[in-house]
């Protein structure tokens, strides 16, 4: 198939309008060019109209046949076949009569007009019925090729559709700025340990035989059971963190950080087995945040979502904040999924605090210092639960017994919750 780089037909004097199938308005290859096949765009459109009409007639004939069969028609199968053949013969005669006599050429003249940019004129060299069937097959093939090209272009516009990483295949949610040669791939193959991306399973297989990494390139600062957290410096391990950001962008709409990773620390949660430490999710935070953000970006990979790992990531970020003796808040704006996760976490932590609180007066400042949650986030969460009232210039927390009792019941019903154990953290905040 000959295709021009600019998407234009390579046949001389052709402006790429018309299509051999008659179904489309333009073409880009020689195989679909009406001029190459010694036709015009109008000829192809008329042929397409007749093909559509014949399909409709055949469909109507099949329906009539079914009705006759249901009515116990005496016609035999041979009679019906003969009738269909006769109808087809009449259609062919009608098509022959519509051809202008001026277009007919002798075989010798047709052979003399062979050129490298035209198909040989086959009129007069074969029976009309065979010629018509050949043209119909050509048109159908051109139609299928055009539909295939359109589908390929759609894939290129849509970008990467799937990601294979370890034992999981994940459907992509958003586009990510991978190099241009990877953008048109239907599936991207990623090493789950070093996050190197490849364009084929064979290349990935060869890489895995050479890849020596089995855990993130950082300091392990937490381990309990098979769950670990690694602290990775974006300045020290720039390539790994850039690949992590590219992967995260496939599942995060609001993420804007791709290559400028040096000012950030990345905290990666993994699940260990005999093969190594598999990445579950991560969050990043600025080394120096003037707005006291304790999370810049947070993601749980799709295979691990709705299993409690997202809450563990959030809880771990606040454990680091409390270890630093600060209060924190995630960077705004949050994605829709992120807002739901954080609201659920804030609600649970605040209700846990209130259900065990024994004093009379509750101070939002004290709640903030004990939980590490920013006061603004506490106020907005209490307001959403209807547990905050503004009276005489002060916010009053309403400890509604019904809400707390319902929470205690749900807490008792929880089975094997995934929790962060502060005793398993081995980490010292970095000094300025």
CSV table of C-alpha atoms in Angstrom, one decimal:
chain,number,residue,atom,x,y,z
A,1,UNK,CA,0.0,0.0,0.0
A,2,UNK,CA,1.4,3.3,-1.0
A,3,UNK,CA,0.8,6.2,1.4
A,4,UNK,CA,2.1,9.6,1.2
A,5,UNK,CA,3.7,11.1,4.3
A,6,UNK,CA,1.3,14.1,4.1
A,7,UNK,CA,-1.8,11.8,3.8
A,8,UNK,CA,-2.3,12.7,0.1
A,9,UNK,CA,-2.9,10.3,-2.7
A,10,UNK,CA,0.3,9.6,-4.8
A,11,UNK,CA,-1.6,9.3,-8.2
A,12,UNK,CA,-0.8,12.2,-10.5
A,13,UNK,CA,-3.6,14.8,-11.0
A,14,UNK,CA,-5.5,13.4,-8.0
A,15,UNK,CA,-6.6,15.8,-5.2
A,16,UNK,CA,-7.5,12.9,-2.8
A,17,UNK,CA,-11.3,13.4,-3.2
A,18,UNK,CA,-13.6,10.5,-3.7
A,19,UNK,CA,-13.1,6.9,-2.6
A,20,UNK,CA,-13.2,3.6,-4.5
A,21,UNK,CA,-15.8,2.2,-2.1
A,22,UNK,CA,-18.0,5.3,-2.6
A,23,UNK,CA,-18.7,5.4,1.1
A,24,UNK,CA,-16.1,8.0,2.0
A,25,UNK,CA,-15.4,11.5,0.7
A,26,UNK,CA,-11.6,11.3,0.5
A,27,UNK,CA,-8.7,8.8,0.3
A,28,UNK,CA,-4.9,8.7,0.9
A,29,UNK,CA,-3.7,5.5,-0.8
A,30,UNK,CA,-3.4,4.4,-4.4
A,31,UNK,CA,-5.6,1.3,-3.6
A,32,UNK,CA,-8.6,3.5,-2.8
A,33,UNK,CA,-8.1,6.1,-5.6
A,34,UNK,CA,-11.0,6.2,-8.2
A,35,UNK,CA,-8.7,7.8,-10.8
A,36,UNK,CA,-6.2,4.9,-10.5
A,37,UNK,CA,-9.0,2.4,-11.1
A,38,UNK,CA,-10.1,4.5,-14.2
A,39,UNK,CA,-13.3,5.7,-12.4
A,40,UNK,CA,-14.6,9.0,-11.1
A,41,UNK,CA,-15.9,9.8,-7.6
A,42,UNK,CA,-19.4,10.0,-8.9
A,43,UNK,CA,-19.0,6.5,-10.5
A,44,UNK,CA,-18.0,5.1,-7.1
A,45,UNK,CA,-20.8,6.8,-5.3
A,46,UNK,CA,-23.3,5.4,-7.7
A,47,UNK,CA,-21.9,1.9,-7.4
A,48,UNK,CA,-22.0,2.2,-3.6
A,49,UNK,CA,-25.7,3.3,-3.8
A,50,UNK,CA,-26.5,0.3,-5.9
A,51,UNK,CA,-24.6,-2.1,-3.5
A,52,UNK,CA,-26.6,-0.7,-0.6
A,53,UNK,CA,-29.8,-1.1,-2.5
A,54,UNK,CA,-28.9,-4.7,-3.4
A,55,UNK,CA,-28.2,-5.4,0.2
A,56,UNK,CA,-31.5,-4.0,1.2
A,57,UNK,CA,-33.3,-6.0,-1.5
A,58,UNK,CA,-31.6,-9.2,-0.3
A,59,UNK,CA,-32.6,-8.4,3.2
A,60,UNK,CA,-36.2,-7.8,2.1
A,61,UNK,CA,-36.2,-11.0,0.1
A,62,UNK,CA,-34.9,-13.0,3.1
A,63,UNK,CA,-37.7,-11.5,5.2
A,64,UNK,CA,-40.3,-12.4,2.6
A,65,UNK,CA,-38.8,-15.9,2.5
A,66,UNK,CA,-39.2,-16.3,6.2
A,67,UNK,CA,-42.8,-15.1,6.0
A,68,UNK,CA,-43.6,-17.6,3.2
A,69,UNK,CA,-41.9,-20.3,5.2
A,70,UNK,CA,-44.1,-19.5,8.2
A,71,UNK,CA,-47.2,-19.6,6.0
A,72,UNK,CA,-46.1,-23.0,4.6
A,73,UNK,CA,-45.4,-21.7,1.2
A,74,UNK,CA,-45.4,-24.4,-1.5
A,75,UNK,CA,-42.2,-22.9,-3.2
A,76,UNK,CA,-39.2,-25.2,-2.9
A,77,UNK,CA,-35.7,-24.1,-1.9
A,78,UNK,CA,-34.6,-24.6,-5.5
A,79,UNK,CA,-37.3,-22.2,-6.8
A,80,UNK,CA,-36.3,-19.5,-4.3
A,81,UNK,CA,-32.6,-19.8,-5.3
A,82,UNK,CA,-33.5,-19.6,-9.0
A,83,UNK,CA,-35.6,-16.5,-8.3
A,84,UNK,CA,-32.7,-14.9,-6.5
A,85,UNK,CA,-30.3,-15.7,-9.4
A,86,UNK,CA,-32.8,-14.3,-11.9
A,87,UNK,CA,-33.1,-11.1,-9.9
A,88,UNK,CA,-29.4,-10.7,-9.7
A,89,UNK,CA,-29.1,-11.3,-13.5
A,90,UNK,CA,-31.6,-8.5,-14.1
A,91,UNK,CA,-29.7,-6.2,-11.8
A,92,UNK,CA,-26.6,-6.9,-13.8
A,93,UNK,CA,-28.3,-6.1,-17.1
A,94,UNK,CA,-29.6,-2.9,-15.6
A,95,UNK,CA,-26.0,-1.9,-14.5
A,96,UNK,CA,-24.7,-2.7,-18.0
A,97,UNK,CA,-27.3,-0.5,-19.6
A,98,UNK,CA,-26.4,2.4,-17.4
A,99,UNK,CA,-22.8,2.4,-18.7
A,100,UNK,CA,-22.2,5.1,-21.3
A,101,UNK,CA,-21.2,3.6,-24.7
A,102,UNK,CA,-18.6,6.3,-25.1
A,103,UNK,CA,-16.6,4.8,-22.2
A,104,UNK,CA,-16.3,1.4,-23.8
A,105,UNK,CA,-13.0,0.6,-25.4
A,106,UNK,CA,-11.6,-2.2,-27.5
A,107,UNK,CA,-9.2,-4.6,-25.8
A,108,UNK,CA,-6.2,-3.4,-27.9
A,109,UNK,CA,-6.8,0.2,-27.0
A,110,UNK,CA,-7.2,-0.7,-23.4
A,111,UNK,CA,-3.8,-2.4,-23.3
A,112,UNK,CA,-2.2,0.5,-25.1
A,113,UNK,CA,-3.3,2.9,-22.3
A,114,UNK,CA,-1.4,1.0,-19.5
A,115,UNK,CA,0.6,3.4,-17.4
A,116,UNK,CA,2.4,3.1,-14.1
A,117,UNK,CA,-0.2,5.5,-12.4
A,118,UNK,CA,-3.3,3.7,-13.7
A,119,UNK,CA,-4.8,0.3,-13.4
A,120,UNK,CA,-5.0,-1.6,-16.8
A,121,UNK,CA,-8.4,-1.1,-18.3
A,122,UNK,CA,-10.1,-4.5,-18.2
A,123,UNK,CA,-13.2,-3.7,-20.1
A,124,UNK,CA,-13.9,-6.2,-22.9
A,125,UNK,CA,-11.4,-8.8,-21.5
A,126,UNK,CA,-13.8,-10.6,-19.2
A,127,UNK,CA,-17.6,-11.3,-18.8
A,128,UNK,CA,-19.5,-8.3,-17.4
A,129,UNK,CA,-20.8,-10.4,-14.5
A,130,UNK,CA,-17.2,-11.4,-13.5
A,131,UNK,CA,-16.0,-7.8,-13.9
A,132,UNK,CA,-18.8,-6.5,-11.7
A,133,UNK,CA,-18.0,-9.0,-8.9
A,134,UNK,CA,-14.3,-8.1,-9.2
A,135,UNK,CA,-15.1,-4.4,-8.8
A,136,UNK,CA,-17.4,-5.1,-5.9
A,137,UNK,CA,-14.6,-7.0,-4.2
A,138,UNK,CA,-12.2,-4.2,-4.8
A,139,UNK,CA,-14.6,-1.6,-3.3
A,140,UNK,CA,-15.3,-3.8,-0.3
A,141,UNK,CA,-11.6,-4.2,0.3
A,142,UNK,CA,-11.0,-0.5,0.0
A,143,UNK,CA,-13.8,0.1,2.5
A,144,UNK,CA,-12.3,-2.3,5.0
A,145,UNK,CA,-8.8,-0.7,4.6
A,146,UNK,CA,-10.2,2.8,5.2
A,147,UNK,CA,-12.0,1.6,8.3
A,148,UNK,CA,-8.8,0.0,9.6
A,149,UNK,CA,-6.8,3.2,9.0
A,150,UNK,CA,-9.5,5.2,10.8
A,151,UNK,CA,-9.3,2.8,13.7
A,152,UNK,CA,-5.5,3.1,13.8
A,153,UNK,CA,-5.7,6.9,13.7
A,154,UNK,CA,-8.3,6.8,16.6
A,155,UNK,CA,-5.8,4.7,18.6
A,156,UNK,CA,-3.1,7.2,18.0
A,157,UNK,CA,-5.3,10.1,19.0
A,158,UNK,CA,-6.5,8.2,22.1
A,159,UNK,CA,-2.9,7.4,23.2
A,160,UNK,CA,-1.9,4.5,25.4
A,161,UNK,CA,-4.9,2.3,26.3
A,162,UNK,CA,-3.4,-0.4,28.5
A,163,UNK,CA,-0.4,-0.8,30.8
A,164,UNK,CA,1.0,-4.2,31.7
A,165,UNK,CA,3.0,-4.1,34.9
A,166,UNK,CA,4.0,-7.3,36.7
A,167,UNK,CA,1.1,-9.6,36.9
A,168,UNK,CA,-1.5,-6.9,36.3
A,169,UNK,CA,-2.9,-5.3,33.2
A,170,UNK,CA,-4.4,-1.9,33.9
A,171,UNK,CA,-6.7,0.2,31.8
A,172,UNK,CA,-5.4,3.8,31.4
A,173,UNK,CA,-7.6,6.7,32.5
A,174,UNK,CA,-5.7,9.7,31.2
A,175,UNK,CA,-2.9,10.6,28.9
A,176,UNK,CA,0.7,10.9,30.0
A,177,UNK,CA,3.6,12.6,28.3
A,178,UNK,CA,5.6,9.5,27.4
A,179,UNK,CA,8.0,9.9,24.4
A,180,UNK,CA,6.2,10.3,21.1
A,181,UNK,CA,7.1,6.9,19.8
A,182,UNK,CA,5.2,5.3,22.8
A,183,UNK,CA,2.1,7.5,22.5
A,184,UNK,CA,0.5,5.5,19.7
A,185,UNK,CA,0.9,2.1,21.4
A,186,UNK,CA,-2.2,0.2,22.4
A,187,UNK,CA,-0.3,-1.2,25.4
A,188,UNK,CA,2.7,-0.1,27.3
A,189,UNK,CA,4.9,-2.6,29.1
A,190,UNK,CA,6.5,-1.5,32.4
A,191,UNK,CA,9.0,-3.2,34.7
A,192,UNK,CA,7.4,-3.2,38.1
A,193,UNK,CA,10.7,-2.8,40.0
A,194,UNK,CA,12.6,-0.1,38.1
A,195,UNK,CA,9.6,1.3,36.2
A,196,UNK,CA,11.5,1.2,32.8
A,197,UNK,CA,8.9,1.3,30.0
A,198,UNK,CA,9.1,-0.7,26.8
A,199,UNK,CA,7.0,-1.1,23.7
A,200,UNK,CA,6.8,-4.9,23.5
A,201,UNK,CA,6.6,-7.9,25.9
A,202,UNK,CA,9.7,-9.4,24.4
A,203,UNK,CA,11.8,-6.4,25.2
A,204,UNK,CA,10.4,-6.3,28.7
A,205,UNK,CA,11.2,-10.0,29.1
A,206,UNK,CA,14.8,-9.4,28.1
A,207,UNK,CA,15.0,-6.4,30.5
A,208,UNK,CA,13.7,-8.5,33.4
A,209,UNK,CA,16.5,-11.0,33.0
A,210,UNK,CA,19.0,-8.2,33.4
A,211,UNK,CA,17.2,-6.0,36.0
A,212,UNK,CA,18.7,-6.4,39.4
A,213,UNK,CA,16.3,-4.2,41.3
A,214,UNK,CA,13.7,-5.8,43.4
A,215,UNK,CA,12.6,-2.8,45.6
A,216,UNK,CA,12.5,1.0,45.2
A,217,UNK,CA,15.9,2.8,45.2
A,218,UNK,CA,15.6,4.5,48.6
A,219,UNK,CA,15.7,4.0,52.4
A,220,UNK,CA,13.2,1.6,53.9
A,221,UNK,CA,11.7,3.6,56.8
A,222,UNK,CA,8.7,1.3,57.7
A,223,UNK,CA,8.0,-2.4,57.7
A,224,UNK,CA,5.2,-4.4,59.2
A,225,UNK,CA,4.5,-7.9,57.8
A,226,UNK,CA,4.8,-7.7,54.0
A,227,UNK,CA,4.0,-3.9,53.9
A,228,UNK,CA,7.0,-1.5,53.6
A,229,UNK,CA,7.5,2.2,52.9
A,230,UNK,CA,10.5,3.5,51.1
A,231,UNK,CA,11.7,7.1,51.1
A,232,UNK,CA,13.1,8.1,47.7
A,233,UNK,CA,14.8,11.4,47.0
A,234,UNK,CA,13.9,12.9,43.7
A,235,UNK,CA,17.3,14.5,43.4
A,236,UNK,CA,19.3,11.3,44.1
A,237,UNK,CA,17.1,8.9,42.0
A,238,UNK,CA,15.8,11.3,39.3
A,239,UNK,CA,15.2,8.7,36.5
A,240,UNK,CA,13.1,6.4,38.8
A,241,UNK,CA,11.0,9.3,40.1
A,242,UNK,CA,10.4,10.6,36.6
A,243,UNK,CA,9.2,7.2,35.5
A,244,UNK,CA,7.0,7.0,38.6
A,245,UNK,CA,5.4,10.4,37.7
A,246,UNK,CA,4.8,9.3,34.1
A,247,UNK,CA,3.0,6.2,35.4
A,248,UNK,CA,1.0,8.2,37.9
A,249,UNK,CA,-0.2,10.6,35.2
A,250,UNK,CA,-2.0,7.7,33.5
A,251,UNK,CA,-4.4,7.5,36.4
A,252,UNK,CA,-4.4,11.1,37.8
A,253,UNK,CA,-6.2,14.0,35.9
A,254,UNK,CA,-4.8,16.9,38.0
A,255,UNK,CA,-1.1,15.8,38.1
A,256,UNK,CA,1.3,18.3,36.5
A,257,UNK,CA,4.7,17.2,37.9
A,258,UNK,CA,6.6,15.1,35.4
A,259,UNK,CA,10.3,15.9,35.2
A,260,UNK,CA,11.0,18.5,37.9
A,261,UNK,CA,11.4,15.9,40.7
A,262,UNK,CA,14.4,17.2,42.5
A,263,UNK,CA,12.5,19.3,45.1
A,264,UNK,CA,10.4,16.3,46.2
A,265,UNK,CA,10.5,13.3,48.3
A,266,UNK,CA,8.6,10.2,47.3
A,267,UNK,CA,7.2,7.7,49.8
A,268,UNK,CA,6.4,4.4,48.1
A,269,UNK,CA,4.3,1.7,49.7
A,270,UNK,CA,5.2,-1.9,48.6
A,271,UNK,CA,3.8,-5.4,49.2
A,272,UNK,CA,6.6,-8.0,49.4
A,273,UNK,CA,6.6,-11.6,48.3
A,274,UNK,CA,9.2,-14.1,47.1
A,275,UNK,CA,9.8,-12.1,43.9
A,276,UNK,CA,10.4,-8.7,45.5
A,277,UNK,CA,8.6,-5.6,46.7
A,278,UNK,CA,5.7,-4.7,44.4
A,279,UNK,CA,4.6,-1.1,44.2
A,280,UNK,CA,1.1,-0.6,45.7
A,281,UNK,CA,1.0,3.2,45.6
A,282,UNK,CA,2.9,6.3,46.6
A,283,UNK,CA,2.7,9.9,47.7
A,284,UNK,CA,5.1,12.8,47.2
A,285,UNK,CA,5.8,15.9,49.2
A,286,UNK,CA,7.9,19.0,48.9
A,287,UNK,CA,11.1,19.0,50.9
A,288,UNK,CA,10.2,22.6,51.9
A,289,UNK,CA,6.5,23.5,51.7
A,290,UNK,CA,5.7,27.1,52.6
A,291,UNK,CA,1.9,26.2,52.8
A,292,UNK,CA,2.5,23.2,55.1
A,293,UNK,CA,1.4,20.7,52.6
A,294,UNK,CA,2.2,17.1,53.7
A,295,UNK,CA,1.2,15.6,50.4
A,296,UNK,CA,1.7,16.9,46.9
A,297,UNK,CA,0.5,13.9,44.9
A,298,UNK,CA,-1.0,10.6,46.0
A,299,UNK,CA,-2.0,7.5,44.1
A,300,UNK,CA,-3.0,3.9,44.8
A,301,UNK,CA,-2.6,1.8,41.6
A,302,UNK,CA,-5.9,0.4,40.3
A,303,UNK,CA,-5.3,-3.3,41.2
A,304,UNK,CA,-4.9,-2.2,44.9
A,305,UNK,CA,-7.8,0.2,45.1
A,306,UNK,CA,-10.8,-0.4,47.4
A,307,UNK,CA,-8.7,-2.6,49.7
A,308,UNK,CA,-7.7,-0.1,52.4
A,309,UNK,CA,-4.3,0.8,50.9
A,310,UNK,CA,-5.3,4.3,50.1
A,311,UNK,CA,-6.2,5.0,53.7
A,312,UNK,CA,-2.8,3.5,54.8
A,313,UNK,CA,-1.1,6.0,52.5
A,314,UNK,CA,-3.0,8.9,53.9
A,315,UNK,CA,-2.4,7.7,57.5
A,316,UNK,CA,1.3,7.3,56.9
A,317,UNK,CA,1.6,10.8,55.5
A,318,UNK,CA,0.0,12.2,58.7
A,319,UNK,CA,2.2,9.9,60.9
A,320,UNK,CA,5.3,11.6,59.3
A,321,UNK,CA,3.7,15.0,59.9
A,322,UNK,CA,3.1,14.2,63.6
A,323,UNK,CA,6.6,12.9,63.9
A,324,UNK,CA,7.8,16.2,62.7
A,325,UNK,CA,5.7,18.0,65.3
A,326,UNK,CA,3.5,19.7,62.7
A,327,UNK,CA,0.0,19.7,61.2
A,328,UNK,CA,-0.5,19.1,57.5
A,329,UNK,CA,-2.9,19.1,54.7
A,330,UNK,CA,-2.9,17.7,51.1
A,331,UNK,CA,-2.1,20.1,48.3
A,332,UNK,CA,-5.2,21.6,46.7
A,333,UNK,CA,-7.2,21.1,44.6
A,334,UNK,CA,-7.8,17.5,45.2
A,335,UNK,CA,-9.1,15.2,42.5
A,336,UNK,CA,-12.6,13.9,42.9
A,337,UNK,CA,-11.3,10.5,44.0
A,338,UNK,CA,-8.8,12.1,46.3
A,339,UNK,CA,-11.4,14.3,47.9
A,340,UNK,CA,-13.6,11.3,48.6
A,341,UNK,CA,-10.7,9.4,50.2
A,342,UNK,CA,-9.5,12.3,52.3
A,343,UNK,CA,-13.0,13.1,53.5
A,344,UNK,CA,-13.5,9.5,54.5
A,345,UNK,CA,-10.2,9.5,56.4
A,346,UNK,CA,-10.8,12.8,58.2
A,347,UNK,CA,-14.2,11.7,59.3
A,348,UNK,CA,-13.0,8.4,60.7
A,349,UNK,CA,-10.0,10.0,62.5
A,350,UNK,CA,-12.1,12.8,64.0
A,351,UNK,CA,-14.9,10.4,65.2
A,352,UNK,CA,-12.2,8.1,66.7
A,353,UNK,CA,-10.9,11.1,68.7
A,354,UNK,CA,-14.3,12.3,69.8
A,355,UNK,CA,-15.5,8.8,70.8
A,356,UNK,CA,-12.6,8.4,73.2
A,357,UNK,CA,-12.5,12.0,74.4
A,358,UNK,CA,-13.4,12.3,78.1
A,359,UNK,CA,-13.2,16.1,78.7
A,360,UNK,CA,-16.0,18.6,78.6
A,361,UNK,CA,-14.7,21.3,76.3
A,362,UNK,CA,-13.4,20.3,72.9
A,363,UNK,CA,-10.9,22.6,71.1
A,364,UNK,CA,-10.3,22.3,67.4
A,365,UNK,CA,-6.8,23.3,68.1
A,366,UNK,CA,-6.3,20.3,70.3
A,367,UNK,CA,-7.9,18.0,67.8
A,368,UNK,CA,-5.6,19.3,65.2
A,369,UNK,CA,-2.4,18.8,67.3
A,370,UNK,CA,-3.4,15.3,68.3
A,371,UNK,CA,-4.4,14.1,64.8
A,372,UNK,CA,-2.0,16.2,62.7
A,373,UNK,CA,-4.9,17.3,60.5
A,374,UNK,CA,-5.1,21.0,59.5
A,375,UNK,CA,-7.8,23.0,61.4
A,376,UNK,CA,-9.5,24.0,58.2
A,377,UNK,CA,-9.9,20.4,57.2
A,378,UNK,CA,-11.3,19.5,60.6
A,379,UNK,CA,-13.9,22.4,60.4
A,380,UNK,CA,-15.0,21.4,56.9
A,381,UNK,CA,-15.4,17.8,57.9
A,382,UNK,CA,-17.4,18.6,61.0
A,383,UNK,CA,-19.6,20.9,59.0
A,384,UNK,CA,-20.3,18.1,56.5
A,385,UNK,CA,-21.4,15.8,59.4
A,386,UNK,CA,-23.6,18.6,61.0
A,387,UNK,CA,-21.4,18.5,64.1
A,388,UNK,CA,-20.3,22.2,64.2
A,389,UNK,CA,-22.1,25.3,65.2
A,390,UNK,CA,-21.0,28.9,65.0
A,391,UNK,CA,-22.2,30.7,68.1
A,392,UNK,CA,-21.1,34.1,69.6
A,393,UNK,CA,-18.0,34.3,67.4
A,394,UNK,CA,-16.9,30.7,68.3
A,395,UNK,CA,-17.1,27.3,66.6
A,396,UNK,CA,-18.8,24.8,69.0
A,397,UNK,CA,-18.3,21.1,68.3
A,398,UNK,CA,-21.6,19.2,68.9
A,399,UNK,CA,-20.8,15.7,70.1
A,400,UNK,CA,-24.0,14.1,68.9
A,401,UNK,CA,-24.5,10.8,70.7
A,402,UNK,CA,-26.3,9.1,67.7
A,403,UNK,CA,-23.4,9.7,65.3
A,404,UNK,CA,-20.8,8.5,67.8
A,405,UNK,CA,-22.8,5.4,68.8
A,406,UNK,CA,-23.3,4.5,65.1
A,407,UNK,CA,-19.6,4.9,64.6
A,408,UNK,CA,-18.6,2.7,67.5
A,409,UNK,CA,-20.9,-0.1,66.2
A,410,UNK,CA,-19.3,0.1,62.7
A,411,UNK,CA,-15.8,0.1,64.3
A,412,UNK,CA,-16.6,-3.2,66.1
A,413,UNK,CA,-17.8,-4.8,62.9
A,414,UNK,CA,-14.6,-4.0,61.0
A,415,UNK,CA,-12.6,-7.2,60.3
A,416,UNK,CA,-8.8,-7.2,59.9
A,417,UNK,CA,-8.5,-3.5,59.0
A,418,UNK,CA,-5.3,-2.3,57.4
A,419,UNK,CA,-3.6,0.0,59.8
A,420,UNK,CA,-0.3,1.8,60.2
A,421,UNK,CA,1.6,0.9,63.3
A,422,UNK,CA,3.6,4.0,64.6
A,423,UNK,CA,6.0,1.6,66.4
A,424,UNK,CA,7.2,0.2,63.1
A,425,UNK,CA,8.4,3.6,61.8
A,426,UNK,CA,12.1,4.1,61.7
A,427,UNK,CA,12.6,7.6,60.4
A,428,UNK,CA,14.1,10.9,61.5
A,429,UNK,CA,12.9,14.1,59.9
A,430,UNK,CA,15.5,15.7,57.7
A,431,UNK,CA,16.9,19.0,59.1
A,432,UNK,CA,17.1,22.1,56.9
